[in-house]
mmCIF file of C-alpha atoms in Angstrom:
data_model
loop_
_atom_site.group_PDB
_atom_site.id
_atom_site.type_symbol
_atom_site.label_atom_id
_atom_site.label_comp_id
_atom_site.label_asym_id
_atom_site.label_seq_id
_atom_site.Cartn_x
_atom_site.Cartn_y
_atom_site.Cartn_z
ATOM 1 C CA MET A 51 35.874 35.473 75.936
ATOM 2 C CA GLY A 52 32.996 33.520 77.298
ATOM 3 C CA ASP A 53 30.630 35.157 74.859
ATOM 4 C CA LEU A 54 32.662 34.334 71.822
ATOM 5 C CA PRO A 55 31.979 30.563 71.621
ATOM 6 C CA THR A 56 28.230 31.019 72.122
ATOM 7 C CA ASP A 57 28.141 33.777 69.539
ATOM 8 C CA THR A 58 30.120 31.591 67.160
ATOM 9 C CA TRP A 59 27.747 28.675 67.664
ATOM 10 C CA ALA A 60 24.787 30.986 67.243
ATOM 11 C CA VAL A 61 26.240 32.297 63.978
ATOM 12 C CA ILE A 62 27.051 28.765 62.823
ATOM 13 C CA GLY A 63 23.568 27.554 63.831
ATOM 14 C CA THR A 64 21.925 30.494 62.080
ATOM 15 C CA ALA A 65 24.080 29.949 59.012
ATOM 16 C CA ALA A 66 23.299 26.223 59.029
ATOM 17 C CA ALA A 67 19.583 26.901 59.450
ATOM 18 C CA GLY A 68 19.762 29.476 56.639
ATOM 19 C CA LEU A 69 21.681 27.016 54.454
ATOM 20 C CA VAL A 70 19.175 24.199 55.113
ATOM 21 C CA THR A 71 16.287 26.581 54.470
ATOM 22 C CA GLY A 72 17.983 27.777 51.266
ATOM 23 C CA VAL A 73 18.595 24.187 50.103
ATOM 24 C CA LEU A 74 14.983 23.227 50.845
ATOM 25 C CA TRP A 75 13.690 26.338 49.050
ATOM 26 C CA LEU A 76 15.997 25.668 46.082
ATOM 27 C CA ARG A 77 14.884 22.035 45.933
ATOM 28 C CA THR A 78 11.205 23.072 46.018
ATOM 29 C CA LYS A 79 11.829 25.736 43.370
ATOM 30 C CA MET A 80 13.678 23.286 41.128
ATOM 31 C CA SER A 81 10.918 20.715 41.617
ATOM 32 C CA ARG A 82 8.261 23.261 40.633
ATOM 33 C CA ASP A 83 10.356 24.397 37.671
ATOM 34 C CA SER A 84 10.926 20.834 36.491
ATOM 35 C CA THR A 85 7.205 20.153 36.857
ATOM 36 C CA ALA A 86 6.403 23.279 34.848
ATOM 37 C CA ILE A 87 8.987 22.313 32.219
ATOM 38 C CA ALA A 88 7.573 18.777 31.985
ATOM 39 C CA ASN A 89 4.077 20.229 31.713
ATOM 40 C CA ASP A 90 5.187 22.617 28.968
ATOM 41 C CA ARG A 91 6.858 19.749 27.081
ATOM 42 C CA ALA A 92 3.723 17.636 27.409
ATOM 43 C CA GLU A 93 1.625 20.511 26.077
ATOM 44 C CA VAL A 94 4.029 21.016 23.173
ATOM 45 C CA ASP A 95 3.934 17.281 22.401
ATOM 46 C CA MET A 96 0.151 17.266 22.631
ATOM 47 C CA ILE A 97 -0.118 20.289 20.328
ATOM 48 C CA SER A 98 2.274 18.640 17.899
ATOM 49 C CA ARG A 99 0.257 15.405 17.901
ATOM 50 C CA LEU A 100 -2.996 17.321 17.457
ATOM 51 C CA GLN A 101 -1.544 19.292 14.559
ATOM 52 C CA GLU A 102 -0.392 16.081 12.886
ATOM 53 C CA GLU A 103 -3.794 14.503 13.451
ATOM 54 C CA ASN A 104 -5.406 17.646 12.043
ATOM 55 C CA LYS A 105 -3.228 17.342 8.903
ATOM 56 C CA GLU A 106 -4.218 13.699 8.504
ATOM 57 C CA LEU A 107 -7.906 14.513 8.970
ATOM 58 C CA ARG A 108 -7.716 17.353 6.435
ATOM 59 C CA SER A 109 -6.031 15.035 3.958
ATOM 60 C CA SER A 110 -8.662 12.370 4.561
ATOM 61 C CA LEU A 111 -11.408 14.976 4.205
ATOM 62 C CA ALA A 112 -9.921 16.149 0.906
ATOM 63 C CA GLU A 113 -9.902 12.558 -0.375
ATOM 64 C CA VAL A 114 -13.483 11.957 0.761
ATOM 65 C CA SER A 115 -14.631 15.254 -0.751
ATOM 66 C CA GLY A 116 -12.904 14.422 -4.030
ATOM 67 C CA GLU A 117 -14.510 10.984 -4.089
ATOM 68 C CA ARG A 118 -17.923 12.479 -3.260
ATOM 69 C CA ASN A 119 -17.572 15.050 -6.048
ATOM 70 C CA ARG A 120 -16.566 12.320 -8.500
ATOM 71 C CA LEU A 121 -19.586 10.256 -7.472
ATOM 72 C CA TYR A 122 -21.899 13.269 -7.905
ATOM 73 C CA LYS A 123 -20.446 13.766 -11.382
ATOM 74 C CA ASP A 124 -20.922 10.071 -12.214
ATOM 75 C CA VAL A 125 -24.532 10.161 -10.971
ATOM 76 C CA GLY A 126 -25.170 13.273 -13.078
ATOM 77 C CA GLU A 127 -23.703 11.606 -16.151
ATOM 78 C CA MET A 128 -25.778 8.476 -15.525
ATOM 79 C CA ALA A 129 -28.933 10.551 -15.122
ATOM 80 C CA GLY A 130 -28.146 12.241 -18.446
ATOM 81 C CA SER A 131 -27.547 8.863 -20.072
ATOM 82 C CA ILE A 132 -30.844 7.558 -18.708
ATOM 83 C CA ARG A 133 -32.679 10.592 -20.116
ATOM 84 C CA ALA A 134 -31.009 10.050 -23.495
ATOM 85 C CA LEU A 135 -31.970 6.345 -23.428
ATOM 86 C CA GLU A 136 -35.545 7.210 -22.483
ATOM 87 C CA ALA A 137 -35.745 9.711 -25.365
ATOM 88 C CA SER A 138 -34.282 7.123 -27.741
ATOM 89 C CA GLN A 139 -36.753 4.489 -26.524
ATOM 90 C CA LYS A 140 -39.652 6.899 -27.004
ATOM 91 C CA LEU A 141 -38.477 7.664 -30.544
ATOM 92 C CA MET A 142 -38.164 3.929 -31.306
ATOM 93 C CA GLU A 143 -41.659 3.309 -29.922
ATOM 94 C CA GLU A 144 -42.969 6.029 -32.236
ATOM 95 C CA HIS A 145 -41.183 4.403 -35.199
ATOM 96 C CA VAL A 146 -42.572 0.986 -34.260
ATOM 97 C CA SER A 147 -46.049 2.514 -34.020
ATOM 98 C CA GLN A 148 -45.639 4.142 -37.453
ATOM 99 C CA LEU A 149 -44.397 0.868 -38.939
ATOM 100 C CA LYS A 150 -47.384 -0.993 -37.452
ATOM 101 C CA GLU A 151 -49.701 1.556 -39.040
ATOM 102 C CA GLN A 152 -47.948 1.142 -42.388
ATOM 103 C CA ILE A 153 -48.167 -2.662 -42.123
ATOM 104 C CA ALA A 154 -51.867 -2.449 -41.321
ATOM 105 C CA SER A 155 -52.366 -0.072 -44.237
ATOM 106 C CA LEU A 156 -50.468 -2.406 -46.573
ATOM 107 C CA ARG A 157 -52.511 -5.424 -45.397
ATOM 108 C CA ASP A 158 -55.717 -3.547 -46.054
ATOM 109 C CA ALA A 159 -54.462 -2.574 -49.499
ATOM 110 C CA LEU A 160 -53.418 -6.170 -50.205
ATOM 111 C CA GLU A 161 -56.751 -7.553 -49.071
ATOM 112 C CA ARG A 162 -58.609 -5.038 -51.252
ATOM 113 C CA SER A 163 -56.444 -5.880 -54.210
ATOM 114 C CA ASN A 164 -57.112 -9.619 -53.650
ATOM 115 C CA GLU A 165 -60.846 -8.982 -53.474
ATOM 116 C CA GLN A 166 -60.775 -6.989 -56.700
ATOM 117 C CA ARG A 167 -58.904 -9.639 -58.607
ATOM 118 C CA PRO A 168 -61.029 -11.817 -60.911
ATOM 119 C CA ASN A 169 -61.023 -15.474 -60.072
#
């Protein structure tokens, strides 16, 4: 009977040590798991934020591209208008030149007719 209490305390001590070790291992495991879970959530949140930012940037890019294309179109139309105005100005200059020639011709004719008139 003398062995029984020591064996009982040895079993209780071993069980207690095993229980403490198990609790410490479980706590460490849960801590690692919660850290991994928090890390996964942070990554998911970060991916979500980046996707939203990507959407916003794509939308902004579409607006900027649309505006740029509109400006290119406007510049093209203005260049066409300038060419048309230049052609019109050139045509008007030719008309003015022709009219000047006609005026000069008429003056010469008038002067000749005045010289031929008897006084």
